[in-house]
Coordinates of C-alpha atoms in Angstrom, one line a residue:
X1 CA 26.2 -64.9 -114.8
X2 CA 29.3 -62.5 -115.5
X3 CA 30.7 -61.8 -112.2
X4 CA 33.8 -60.1 -113.4
X5 CA 31.4 -57.3 -116.4
X6 CA 28.9 -57.0 -112.9
X7 CA 31.7 -55.7 -110.7
X8 CA 32.9 -53.4 -113.6
X9 CA 28.9 -51.8 -113.9
X10 CA 28.9 -52.0 -109.8
X11 CA 32.3 -49.9 -109.9
X12 CA 31.0 -47.9 -112.3
X13 CA 28.3 -46.5 -110.5
X14 CA 29.9 -45.7 -107.4
X15 CA 31.8 -44.3 -109.6
X16 CA 29.3 -42.0 -110.7
X17 CA 27.3 -41.5 -107.7
X18 CA 30.6 -40.1 -105.7
X19 CA 30.8 -37.6 -108.4
X20 CA 27.2 -36.8 -108.2
X21 CA 27.7 -37.0 -104.1
X22 CA 30.7 -33.9 -104.4
X23 CA 28.5 -32.3 -107.0
X24 CA 26.0 -32.5 -104.4
X25 CA 28.1 -30.9 -101.8
X26 CA 29.7 -28.4 -103.6
X27 CA 26.5 -26.9 -104.2
X28 CA 25.8 -27.3 -100.6
X29 CA 28.5 -25.4 -99.5
X30 CA 27.3 -22.6 -102.0
X31 CA 23.8 -23.1 -100.6
X32 CA 24.6 -22.5 -96.7
X33 CA 26.9 -19.6 -97.3
X34 CA 23.6 -17.6 -99.4
X35 CA 21.4 -19.1 -96.1
X36 CA 23.7 -17.6 -93.9
X37 CA 24.0 -14.3 -95.8
X38 CA 19.8 -14.5 -95.5
X39 CA 19.7 -15.2 -92.2
X40 CA 22.3 -12.1 -91.3
X41 CA 19.8 -9.9 -94.0
X42 CA 16.7 -11.2 -92.0
X43 CA 18.2 -10.0 -88.3
X44 CA 19.7 -6.6 -89.9
X45 CA 16.2 -6.1 -90.6
X46 CA 14.9 -7.0 -87.5
X47 CA 17.3 -4.9 -85.4
X48 CA 15.9 -1.7 -88.0
X49 CA 12.1 -3.1 -86.9
X50 CA 12.8 -2.9 -83.3
X51 CA 14.6 0.4 -83.1
X52 CA 11.7 2.2 -85.4
X53 CA 9.7 0.3 -82.5
X54 CA 8.1 -1.4 -85.5
X55 CA 7.2 -5.3 -85.6
X56 CA 10.2 -7.4 -86.4
X57 CA 8.7 -11.3 -85.1
X58 CA 8.8 -12.3 -88.4
X59 CA 12.0 -11.3 -89.4
X60 CA 13.1 -12.9 -86.5
X61 CA 11.1 -16.2 -87.3
X62 CA 12.3 -16.3 -90.7
X63 CA 15.7 -16.4 -89.7
X64 CA 15.2 -19.2 -87.2
X65 CA 14.0 -21.3 -89.7
X66 CA 16.8 -21.3 -92.3
X67 CA 19.2 -21.7 -90.0
X68 CA 17.3 -25.0 -87.9
X69 CA 16.7 -26.4 -91.7
X70 CA 20.3 -25.6 -93.2
X71 CA 22.0 -26.2 -90.1
X72 CA 23.9 -22.6 -89.1
X73 CA 24.1 -23.2 -85.3
X74 CA 26.6 -20.8 -85.3
X75 CA 23.8 -18.4 -85.6
X76 CA 21.7 -19.4 -83.0
X77 CA 22.6 -17.1 -79.9
X78 CA 22.0 -13.9 -81.9
X79 CA 18.8 -15.4 -82.9
X80 CA 17.8 -16.1 -79.2
X81 CA 18.9 -12.9 -78.7
X82 CA 16.5 -11.3 -81.1
X83 CA 13.9 -13.5 -79.3
X84 CA 14.3 -12.3 -76.2
X85 CA 13.9 -9.0 -77.4
X86 CA 10.9 -9.5 -79.3
X87 CA 9.3 -11.1 -76.4
X88 CA 10.0 -9.0 -73.9
X89 CA 8.8 -5.9 -76.3
X90 CA 5.2 -8.4 -75.9
X91 CA 5.8 -8.2 -72.3
X92 CA 6.3 -12.1 -72.1
X93 CA 8.6 -11.8 -69.5
X94 CA 9.4 -15.9 -69.2
X95 CA 9.7 -16.2 -73.1
X96 CA 12.1 -13.4 -73.1
X97 CA 14.3 -14.0 -69.8
X98 CA 14.3 -18.3 -71.4
X99 CA 15.5 -17.2 -74.4
X100 CA 18.2 -14.6 -73.3
X101 CA 20.0 -17.1 -71.2
X102 CA 19.7 -19.8 -74.1
X103 CA 21.5 -17.4 -75.6
X104 CA 24.1 -16.8 -72.5
X105 CA 24.8 -20.6 -72.7
X106 CA 26.2 -20.2 -76.1
X107 CA 28.3 -17.1 -75.0
X108 CA 30.1 -18.8 -72.2
X109 CA 30.8 -21.6 -74.0
X110 CA 32.8 -20.2 -77.4
X111 CA 35.6 -17.8 -75.7
X112 CA 35.3 -15.9 -79.0
X113 CA 31.7 -14.6 -78.0
X114 CA 33.1 -14.3 -74.7
X115 CA 32.8 -9.8 -75.5
X116 CA 28.8 -10.4 -76.2
X117 CA 28.7 -11.3 -72.3
X118 CA 28.5 -8.1 -71.6
X119 CA 25.0 -6.6 -72.7
X120 CA 24.0 -10.1 -72.7
X121 CA 24.3 -10.0 -68.6
X122 CA 23.0 -6.6 -68.4
X123 CA 19.8 -6.5 -71.4
X124 CA 18.6 -10.2 -68.4
X125 CA 19.5 -7.8 -65.6
X126 CA 17.2 -5.6 -67.0
X127 CA 14.3 -8.1 -67.6
X128 CA 14.7 -8.9 -64.7
X129 CA 14.7 -5.5 -62.5
X130 CA 11.2 -4.9 -64.5
X131 CA 9.7 -8.1 -63.9
X132 CA 10.7 -7.3 -60.2
X133 CA 12.3 -10.0 -59.9
X134 CA 15.1 -7.6 -57.8
X135 CA 17.6 -10.5 -56.5
X136 CA 18.1 -12.4 -60.1
X137 CA 18.7 -8.7 -61.3
X138 CA 21.1 -8.4 -59.4
X139 CA 23.1 -11.2 -59.8
X140 CA 22.9 -10.5 -63.4
X141 CA 23.8 -7.1 -63.1
X142 CA 27.2 -7.8 -61.3
X143 CA 28.0 -10.4 -63.9
X144 CA 27.6 -7.8 -66.2
X145 CA 29.8 -5.9 -64.8
X146 CA 32.9 -8.0 -64.0
X147 CA 32.8 -9.4 -67.4
X148 CA 32.8 -5.3 -68.6
X149 CA 36.3 -4.9 -66.3
X150 CA 37.5 -8.1 -67.9
X151 CA 36.9 -6.2 -72.0
X152 CA 38.4 -3.0 -70.1
X153 CA 35.8 -0.7 -71.1
X154 CA 35.0 1.9 -69.0
X155 CA 31.6 3.3 -70.1
X156 CA 30.1 -0.5 -69.8
X157 CA 31.2 -0.3 -66.6
X158 CA 29.8 3.0 -65.7
X159 CA 26.9 2.1 -67.2
X160 CA 26.6 -1.3 -65.2
X161 CA 27.1 0.5 -61.5
X162 CA 24.7 2.5 -62.4
X163 CA 22.2 -0.2 -63.2
X164 CA 23.2 -1.8 -60.2
X165 CA 22.4 1.3 -57.8
X166 CA 18.8 1.1 -60.2
X167 CA 18.4 -1.8 -58.6
X168 CA 19.5 -1.6 -55.2
X169 CA 16.8 1.7 -55.0
X170 CA 13.9 -0.7 -56.3
X171 CA 15.0 -3.4 -53.4
X172 CA 15.0 -0.4 -51.2
X173 CA 11.3 0.8 -51.9
X174 CA 10.1 -3.1 -51.7
X175 CA 11.1 -3.0 -48.2
X176 CA 9.9 -2.0 -44.9
X177 CA 12.1 -2.6 -42.7
X178 CA 13.9 0.5 -41.6
X179 CA 17.7 0.0 -41.3
X180 CA 18.2 -2.5 -44.2
X181 CA 16.2 0.3 -46.5
X182 CA 18.9 2.2 -45.1
X183 CA 21.9 0.2 -45.7
X184 CA 20.4 -0.6 -49.6
X185 CA 19.9 3.4 -50.5
X186 CA 23.9 3.9 -48.7
X187 CA 24.8 0.7 -51.0
X188 CA 23.3 2.7 -54.2
X189 CA 24.5 5.8 -53.4
X190 CA 27.8 4.5 -53.0
X191 CA 27.4 2.8 -57.0
X192 CA 25.9 5.8 -58.1
X193 CA 29.2 7.4 -57.3
X194 CA 31.4 4.8 -58.7
X195 CA 29.2 5.0 -62.3
X196 CA 29.9 9.2 -61.9
X197 CA 33.8 8.6 -61.8
X198 CA 35.2 10.5 -64.8
X199 CA 32.1 12.8 -65.7
X200 CA 32.7 16.2 -66.3
X201 CA 29.1 16.8 -66.5
X202 CA 29.1 19.0 -69.6
X203 CA 26.8 16.3 -71.6
X204 CA 25.4 14.2 -69.9
X205 CA 24.9 10.5 -71.3
X206 CA 21.6 8.6 -70.3
X207 CA 23.1 6.4 -67.8
X208 CA 25.2 10.0 -66.0
X209 CA 21.2 11.4 -65.6
X210 CA 20.4 8.3 -63.7
X211 CA 23.1 8.0 -61.6
X212 CA 22.7 11.8 -60.2
X213 CA 19.1 11.8 -60.2
X214 CA 19.2 8.3 -58.5
X215 CA 21.5 9.8 -55.6
X216 CA 19.3 12.6 -55.7
X217 CA 16.1 10.5 -54.7
X218 CA 18.3 8.4 -51.9
X219 CA 19.4 10.8 -49.9
X220 CA 16.1 12.6 -49.9
X221 CA 14.6 8.9 -48.7
X222 CA 17.0 8.2 -46.9
X223 CA 16.5 12.2 -45.1
X224 CA 13.0 10.9 -44.6
X225 CA 13.5 7.8 -43.1
X226 CA 12.5 7.1 -39.5
X227 CA 15.3 6.5 -36.2
X228 CA 14.8 5.3 -33.5
X229 CA 11.3 7.1 -33.2
X230 CA 13.0 10.3 -34.7
X231 CA 13.2 11.7 -38.4
X232 CA 16.5 12.2 -40.1
X233 CA 17.3 15.5 -39.4
X234 CA 21.1 16.3 -40.5
X235 CA 20.1 18.3 -43.4
X236 CA 23.2 17.3 -45.3
X237 CA 21.1 14.7 -46.5
X238 CA 18.8 17.1 -48.2
X239 CA 21.1 19.5 -49.5
X240 CA 23.1 16.5 -51.2
X241 CA 19.7 15.4 -53.0
X242 CA 19.4 19.3 -53.8
X243 CA 23.2 19.2 -55.3
X244 CA 23.0 16.0 -57.9
X245 CA 19.2 17.0 -58.7
X246 CA 20.5 21.0 -59.5
X247 CA 23.6 19.5 -61.6
X248 CA 21.1 16.6 -63.6
X249 CA 18.8 19.8 -64.4
X250 CA 21.3 22.6 -65.0
X251 CA 23.6 20.1 -67.6
X252 CA 20.9 18.4 -69.2
X253 CA 20.1 20.1 -72.9
X254 CA 16.5 22.0 -73.4
X255 CA 16.0 19.7 -76.1
X256 CA 15.8 16.7 -73.9
X257 CA 12.6 18.2 -72.6
X258 CA 11.2 15.1 -70.5
X259 CA 14.4 14.5 -68.9
X260 CA 14.6 18.0 -67.2
X261 CA 10.9 17.8 -66.1
X262 CA 11.6 14.8 -64.6
X263 CA 14.9 16.4 -63.0
X264 CA 11.6 19.1 -61.9
X265 CA 9.1 17.1 -60.0
X266 CA 12.6 15.7 -58.1
X267 CA 13.1 19.2 -56.9
X268 CA 9.8 19.7 -55.8
X269 CA 9.7 16.8 -53.6
X270 CA 12.7 18.1 -52.4
X271 CA 11.3 21.1 -51.6
X272 CA 7.7 19.4 -49.9
X273 CA 10.6 17.7 -47.5
X274 CA 12.0 21.2 -46.5
X275 CA 8.1 22.4 -46.1
X276 CA 8.6 25.1 -48.5
X277 CA 5.1 23.3 -49.8
X278 CA 3.7 26.6 -52.8
X279 CA 7.6 26.5 -54.6
X280 CA 7.2 22.5 -54.8
X281 CA 3.5 22.9 -55.7
X282 CA 4.4 25.2 -58.4
X283 CA 7.8 22.9 -60.0
X284 CA 5.3 20.0 -60.2
X285 CA 2.6 22.0 -61.8
X286 CA 5.5 23.0 -64.0
X287 CA 6.9 19.7 -64.8
X288 CA 3.3 17.9 -65.3
X289 CA 2.1 19.6 -68.1
X290 CA 5.1 18.3 -70.1
X291 CA 4.9 14.5 -68.6
X292 CA 1.6 14.1 -69.2
X293 CA 1.8 14.9 -72.7
X294 CA 4.7 12.7 -73.5
X295 CA 4.4 10.5 -70.7
X296 CA 3.0 6.8 -70.2
X297 CA 0.0 6.2 -67.8
X298 CA 2.2 4.5 -65.6
X299 CA 3.8 8.4 -65.1
X300 CA 0.5 9.8 -65.1
X301 CA -0.5 8.0 -62.1
X302 CA 2.8 8.5 -60.1
X303 CA 1.7 12.4 -60.8
X304 CA -1.8 12.0 -59.4
X305 CA 0.0 11.0 -56.0
X306 CA 2.5 13.1 -56.0
X307 CA -0.3 16.2 -55.9
X308 CA -2.2 13.8 -53.9
X309 CA 0.9 13.4 -51.3
X310 CA 1.5 17.1 -51.0
X311 CA -1.9 18.6 -51.0
X312 CA -2.6 16.7 -47.8
X313 CA 1.1 18.2 -46.7
X314 CA -0.3 21.5 -47.4
X315 CA -3.6 20.3 -45.5
X316 CA -5.9 21.6 -48.5
X317 CA -8.1 18.5 -47.8
X318 CA -11.0 19.0 -51.2
X319 CA -7.3 18.9 -53.9
X320 CA -6.1 15.8 -52.2
X321 CA -9.5 14.2 -52.1
X322 CA -10.2 15.0 -56.0
X323 CA -6.8 13.9 -56.9
X324 CA -6.9 10.9 -55.4
X325 CA -9.6 10.3 -57.1
X326 CA -8.0 10.2 -60.6
X327 CA -5.0 8.5 -59.2
X328 CA -7.3 5.5 -58.5
X329 CA -9.3 6.1 -62.0
X330 CA -5.6 5.8 -63.7
X331 CA -4.8 3.1 -61.9
X332 CA -7.8 1.2 -62.9
X333 CA -7.1 2.1 -66.7
X334 CA -3.8 0.4 -65.9
X335 CA -5.3 -2.8 -64.3
X336 CA -7.4 -2.6 -67.0
X337 CA -4.4 -2.4 -70.0
X338 CA -2.8 -4.6 -67.9
X339 CA -5.8 -7.5 -68.4
X340 CA -5.9 -6.3 -72.3
X341 CA -2.5 -7.0 -72.8
X342 CA -2.3 -10.2 -70.7
X343 CA -5.0 -11.3 -73.1
X344 CA -3.3 -9.9 -76.1
X345 CA 0.2 -11.8 -74.8
X346 CA -1.6 -15.3 -74.9
X347 CA -3.2 -14.9 -78.5
X348 CA 0.1 -13.4 -79.8
X349 CA 2.1 -16.6 -78.7
X350 CA -0.9 -18.7 -80.3
X351 CA -0.9 -16.4 -83.6
X352 CA 3.3 -17.8 -83.4
X353 CA 2.6 -21.4 -82.2
X354 CA 0.5 -21.4 -85.5
X355 CA 3.1 -19.2 -87.7
X356 CA 5.7 -21.5 -86.5
X357 CA 3.4 -24.8 -87.8
X358 CA 3.3 -22.9 -90.9
X359 CA 7.1 -22.9 -91.3
X360 CA 7.5 -26.1 -90.5
X361 CA 5.1 -27.5 -92.9
X362 CA 6.7 -25.6 -95.7
X363 CA 10.3 -26.5 -94.5
X364 CA 8.7 -30.0 -95.2
X365 CA 7.6 -29.4 -98.3
X366 CA 11.3 -27.9 -99.7
X367 CA 13.1 -31.2 -98.1
X368 CA 10.2 -32.8 -100.7
X369 CA 11.4 -31.1 -103.0
X370 CA 15.6 -31.3 -102.4
X371 CA 14.5 -35.1 -102.7
X372 CA 12.8 -35.2 -105.9
X373 CA 15.7 -33.4 -107.3
X374 CA 18.1 -35.9 -106.1
X375 CA 16.6 -38.2 -107.7
X376 CA 16.5 -36.8 -110.7
X377 CA 20.3 -36.1 -110.5
X378 CA 20.8 -39.9 -109.7
X379 CA 18.3 -41.4 -112.4
X380 CA 21.5 -43.2 -114.3
X381 CA 22.4 -44.9 -110.6
X382 CA 22.1 -48.7 -110.8
X383 CA 18.7 -50.1 -109.3
X384 CA 20.1 -51.2 -106.3
X385 CA 21.0 -47.7 -105.6
X386 CA 18.0 -46.4 -106.4
X387 CA 15.8 -48.7 -104.4
X388 CA 18.1 -48.3 -101.3
X389 CA 17.8 -43.9 -101.9
X390 CA 13.8 -44.3 -102.1
X391 CA 13.4 -46.6 -98.9
X392 CA 15.6 -44.4 -97.1
X393 CA 13.4 -41.2 -98.0
X394 CA 10.5 -43.5 -97.3
X395 CA 11.4 -44.3 -94.3
X396 CA 12.0 -40.1 -93.5
X397 CA 9.1 -39.6 -94.5
X398 CA 7.5 -41.7 -92.3
X399 CA 9.6 -40.0 -89.5
X400 CA 8.6 -36.7 -90.7
X401 CA 5.1 -37.7 -90.8
X402 CA 5.0 -38.6 -87.0
X403 CA 6.9 -35.8 -86.1
X404 CA 4.4 -33.5 -87.8
X405 CA 1.4 -35.4 -86.0
X406 CA 3.2 -35.2 -82.5
X407 CA 3.7 -31.0 -83.5
X408 CA 0.1 -31.3 -84.2
X409 CA -0.6 -33.0 -80.0
X410 CA 1.6 -30.2 -79.2
X411 CA -0.5 -26.9 -80.7
X412 CA -4.0 -28.8 -79.5
X413 CA -2.3 -29.0 -76.4
X414 CA -1.0 -25.7 -76.4
X415 CA -4.4 -24.1 -77.2
X416 CA -6.2 -25.7 -74.1
X417 CA -3.5 -24.4 -72.2
X418 CA -4.2 -21.0 -73.7
X419 CA -7.5 -21.6 -72.9
X420 CA -6.9 -22.7 -69.4
X421 CA -5.2 -19.2 -69.1
X422 CA -8.2 -17.1 -69.9
X423 CA -10.2 -19.5 -68.1
X424 CA -7.7 -18.1 -65.2
X425 CA -8.1 -14.6 -66.2
X426 CA -11.8 -14.5 -64.9
X427 CA -11.0 -16.7 -62.2
X428 CA -8.7 -13.8 -60.5
X429 CA -10.3 -10.7 -61.8
X430 CA -13.5 -12.6 -60.5
X431 CA -11.4 -13.0 -57.0
X432 CA -9.8 -9.3 -57.1
X433 CA -13.3 -7.7 -57.6
X434 CA -14.8 -10.2 -54.5
X435 CA -11.5 -8.4 -52.1
X436 CA -12.8 -4.8 -53.9
X437 CA -16.3 -5.3 -52.6
X438 CA -15.7 -7.2 -49.3
X439 CA -13.5 -4.0 -48.9
X440 CA -16.4 -1.9 -49.5
X441 CA -18.3 -3.6 -47.9
X442 CA -15.6 -3.6 -44.0
X443 CA -15.1 -0.2 -45.3
X444 CA -18.8 0.8 -45.1
X445 CA -19.4 -0.6 -41.9
X446 CA -16.6 1.9 -40.4
X447 CA -18.4 5.1 -42.4
X448 CA -19.7 7.4 -39.6
X449 CA -22.3 8.8 -42.0
X450 CA -25.1 7.0 -43.3
X451 CA -25.0 9.1 -47.1
X452 CA -21.2 7.4 -47.0
X453 CA -22.3 4.2 -45.8
X454 CA -24.9 4.2 -48.5
X455 CA -22.4 5.0 -51.0
X456 CA -20.3 2.3 -50.6
X457 CA -22.9 0.0 -50.4
X458 CA -23.9 0.9 -53.7
X459 CA -20.4 0.6 -55.0
X460 CA -20.1 -3.0 -53.3
X461 CA -23.0 -4.3 -55.2
X462 CA -22.1 -2.6 -58.4
X463 CA -18.9 -4.1 -58.1
X464 CA -20.3 -7.8 -57.1
X465 CA -22.5 -7.5 -60.3
X466 CA -19.8 -7.9 -62.4
X467 CA -17.7 -10.2 -60.1
X468 CA -21.0 -12.1 -60.4
X469 CA -20.3 -11.8 -63.9
X470 CA -16.6 -12.8 -64.5
X471 CA -17.6 -16.0 -62.3
X472 CA -20.0 -17.2 -65.1
X473 CA -17.4 -16.5 -67.4
X474 CA -14.9 -18.6 -65.8
X475 CA -17.2 -21.5 -66.4
X476 CA -17.9 -20.4 -69.9
X477 CA -17.2 -22.3 -73.0
X478 CA -17.1 -19.6 -75.1
X479 CA -15.6 -16.8 -73.3
X480 CA -18.3 -14.5 -75.5
X481 CA -21.9 -15.0 -74.0
X482 CA -23.6 -15.8 -70.8
X483 CA -26.5 -17.9 -69.8
X484 CA -29.4 -15.1 -68.2
X485 CA -31.2 -17.4 -65.9
X486 CA -28.4 -18.5 -64.2
X487 CA -26.9 -15.0 -64.1
X488 CA -30.1 -13.2 -63.3
X489 CA -30.8 -15.9 -60.2
X490 CA -27.4 -15.8 -58.6
X491 CA -27.0 -11.5 -58.9
X492 CA -31.2 -11.3 -57.6
X493 CA -29.5 -13.3 -54.7
X494 CA -26.4 -11.4 -54.1
X495 CA -28.9 -8.1 -54.5
X496 CA -31.4 -9.4 -51.9
X497 CA -29.3 -10.6 -49.3
X498 CA -26.9 -6.9 -49.3
X499 CA -29.5 -4.6 -49.6
X500 CA -32.9 -6.3 -47.5
X501 CA -33.0 -5.5 -44.2
X502 CA -33.9 -7.9 -41.6
X503 CA -37.0 -6.1 -40.7
X504 CA -38.5 -6.3 -44.3
X505 CA -40.4 -8.5 -45.7
X506 CA -40.3 -8.1 -49.5
X507 CA -41.1 -11.1 -51.7
X508 CA -38.3 -11.1 -55.0
X509 CA -39.8 -13.7 -57.8
X510 CA -38.2 -13.9 -61.4
X511 CA -39.3 -15.1 -64.6
X512 CA -36.3 -15.1 -67.5
X513 CA -36.1 -17.0 -70.5
X514 CA -33.3 -19.1 -71.4
X515 CA -31.8 -16.4 -73.2
X516 CA -28.1 -16.5 -73.7
X517 CA -26.7 -12.5 -74.1
X518 CA -23.1 -11.2 -74.8
X519 CA -20.8 -10.2 -72.3
X520 CA -21.0 -6.5 -72.8
X521 CA -24.8 -6.7 -72.8
X522 CA -24.5 -8.8 -70.0
X523 CA -22.8 -6.5 -68.0
X524 CA -25.2 -3.5 -69.0
X525 CA -28.2 -5.7 -67.8
X526 CA -26.5 -6.9 -64.5
X527 CA -26.1 -3.1 -63.7
X528 CA -29.3 -2.6 -64.4
X529 CA -31.0 -4.8 -62.5
X530 CA -28.5 -4.2 -59.2
X531 CA -29.7 -0.1 -60.1
X532 CA -33.9 -0.9 -60.3
X533 CA -33.6 -4.0 -57.4
X534 CA -31.2 -1.2 -54.6
X535 CA -33.8 1.3 -55.4
X536 CA -37.2 -1.0 -55.3
X537 CA -36.0 -2.5 -52.1
X538 CA -34.3 1.0 -50.2
X539 CA -37.2 3.5 -51.2
X540 CA -40.5 1.2 -52.7
X541 CA -41.8 0.4 -49.5
X542 CA -42.8 2.5 -46.8
X543 CA -44.1 -0.3 -44.4
X544 CA -41.5 -2.3 -45.1
X545 CA -43.5 -5.1 -47.1
X546 CA -44.7 -5.9 -50.5
X547 CA -43.4 -7.2 -53.4
X548 CA -40.7 -7.2 -56.7
X549 CA -41.5 -8.7 -59.8
X550 CA -38.3 -9.1 -62.6
X551 CA -38.8 -10.3 -66.2
X552 CA -36.3 -11.0 -69.1
X553 CA -38.4 -12.1 -72.1
X554 CA -37.4 -12.7 -75.8
X555 CA -40.8 -11.4 -77.1
X556 CA -39.6 -12.0 -81.0
X557 CA -36.9 -13.1 -82.7
X558 CA -33.6 -11.1 -80.7
X559 CA -35.7 -8.7 -79.1
X560 CA -35.7 -8.2 -75.8
X561 CA -37.4 -6.9 -72.7
X562 CA -36.3 -6.6 -69.0
X563 CA -39.3 -5.9 -66.9
X564 CA -39.2 -4.6 -62.9
X565 CA -41.9 -4.3 -61.1
X566 CA -43.1 -3.2 -57.7
X567 CA -45.9 -2.3 -55.5
X568 CA -44.8 0.0 -53.2
X569 CA -45.2 3.5 -53.4
X570 CA -44.7 4.5 -56.6
X571 CA -43.0 7.9 -57.8
X572 CA -43.7 11.5 -57.9
X573 CA -46.1 12.8 -60.6
X574 CA -43.6 15.3 -61.4
X575 CA -40.9 12.3 -61.5
X576 CA -38.6 12.7 -64.7
X577 CA -35.4 10.5 -64.6
X578 CA -33.6 13.1 -67.3
X579 CA -33.3 15.7 -64.6
X580 CA -32.5 13.0 -61.7
X581 CA -29.2 13.6 -60.4
X582 CA -28.6 10.7 -58.2
X583 CA -26.2 8.1 -60.0
X584 CA -28.3 4.9 -60.1
X585 CA -30.6 6.8 -62.7
X586 CA -27.8 8.0 -64.8
X587 CA -26.5 4.4 -64.5
X588 CA -29.5 3.3 -65.9
X589 CA -29.4 5.7 -68.7
X590 CA -26.0 5.5 -69.7
X591 CA -26.5 1.3 -69.7
X592 CA -29.2 2.1 -71.3
X593 CA -27.7 4.1 -74.2
X594 CA -25.0 1.5 -74.6
X595 CA -27.5 -1.6 -75.2
X596 CA -29.4 1.2 -77.7
X597 CA -32.3 0.5 -76.3
X598 CA -35.5 2.0 -74.9
X599 CA -36.2 2.8 -71.4
X600 CA -39.9 3.4 -70.1
X601 CA -40.9 4.0 -66.2
X602 CA -44.1 4.5 -64.8
X603 CA -44.9 5.1 -61.0
X604 CA -48.5 4.6 -60.8
X605 CA -49.6 1.3 -59.0
X606 CA -45.8 0.8 -57.6
X607 CA -42.7 1.4 -60.1
X608 CA -42.5 -0.5 -63.6
X609 CA -39.2 -0.1 -65.2
X610 CA -39.0 -1.9 -68.6
X611 CA -36.4 -1.9 -71.4
X612 CA -37.1 -2.6 -74.5
X613 CA -33.1 -3.4 -76.5
X614 CA -31.9 -5.8 -79.4
X615 CA -30.1 -8.5 -78.9
X616 CA -26.4 -8.5 -80.4
X617 CA -25.2 -11.6 -82.6
X618 CA -22.0 -13.5 -81.0
X619 CA -19.3 -13.2 -82.9

């Protein structure tokens, strides 16, 4: 073997390899710059969509993917901040806080990024406040204030004082100790005053309006606080509340209708404290016209509560009761929206995980394509070098395959966790409904009139029906269908136990086919069974003795019949369900319409209620 020739060949191969590597490095530098520009473009698009209240998560995910694949750690802090905004916008507070803290860690570790800490601390404090984590909110609000002072930005400093006042007010709203309440509100007043230093009130900024309203609200609340068994009667507290509210109202442009009506509502509360109820009601109605049209459900809820409290103060009980009912109804709607929001949040997390998985797969394909391109550029390199490169990529591919397998396992675990969370939500809903039903039953025992007691017991059974359904959903595998044999058995036992008195001897028997119905149809059937059985137990048996038979059968494919009959005294000859004013029959009619079924009621030789309907397919 000619060693000098071999050495020369190896040397030439090394030279060629180094030249190729330098060329690839130059190309990599250009590509890095292009990738950085692309990431910034994605982030700009994300911000524009966020400001316009449009979806922007796909821009953030794309920017994050490129930054990670191309190794651009200098952009991670900004990406984390946008992720925090995204998760906050969909109500996922935990994830929002996590990514905001990740961004803050980077800002704190890099001196050149320190100016961004003012907004980062402020946004995190705001997120904690909306999550009612007031102590953490106050901690980061004060850190934001400290950083704003270091940066010498007076406007940011005043924004921070306003936020601190808001958090202190929130803490006071959640505390029952009157002395601590007074102390917190006094501190909030001091912070609001600091926020207003230098204001000329000619053209109010948003934080100035909020600071003025905070001053007015806290002065009014201090005025109403009890002290040694007496009310604060020092008039200057209420005078101060009115003074700052008037400034906020008079210096807010007419174009900002919503803010002016918030100030009007606050003025109404002040007049209520003064005992000027008619003027307070007039202002509250004026403010309510705009608030009802432009505000979210929580503001509508607060408006109804304000009307209820005002009418109570005026002694107009019918109107107070009317707005109390509206307040409760809107509270139920908000609770339902929160449940839907929670479910949508789980679905969004699952879909986001799927998107990230697809992006990771594309990244893997992209890297494999790069490997192929590099192999084509090094064809002329010695066989030994080629073999080393091939072995290297085989090892890398094995590592990537292992990582993909681990990621698949993580996604499967995440899917199971989501199912567990949905199951837990049904469990919590069931528990909450059971608490409501228990409260209704306790209230019925304290009711003075028999009619009120009966109405409360009926409401108890209706809530109990839905609670039983959620209990079945908790144990379901799909959360979309209910096994009717078990559901009806459990439901009838609950109804019989709560409605049948000890001096009644009424036999209840059931005959239910093993039918699976959708959740919506199960709710309708459950409510119908509750109403019919309740009527039978209460009114059908003059002698306190008899029998009731309940059947739920599938006559033909997807054709279901529900039949409940008793051997009681039956119905009057002129009975017409469409003319019956009772809530129970209205519920039966409504649920039958929802089932798209046919209702028949016969009152001869007892009462027979039958409903024919078609089973809806379960997706």
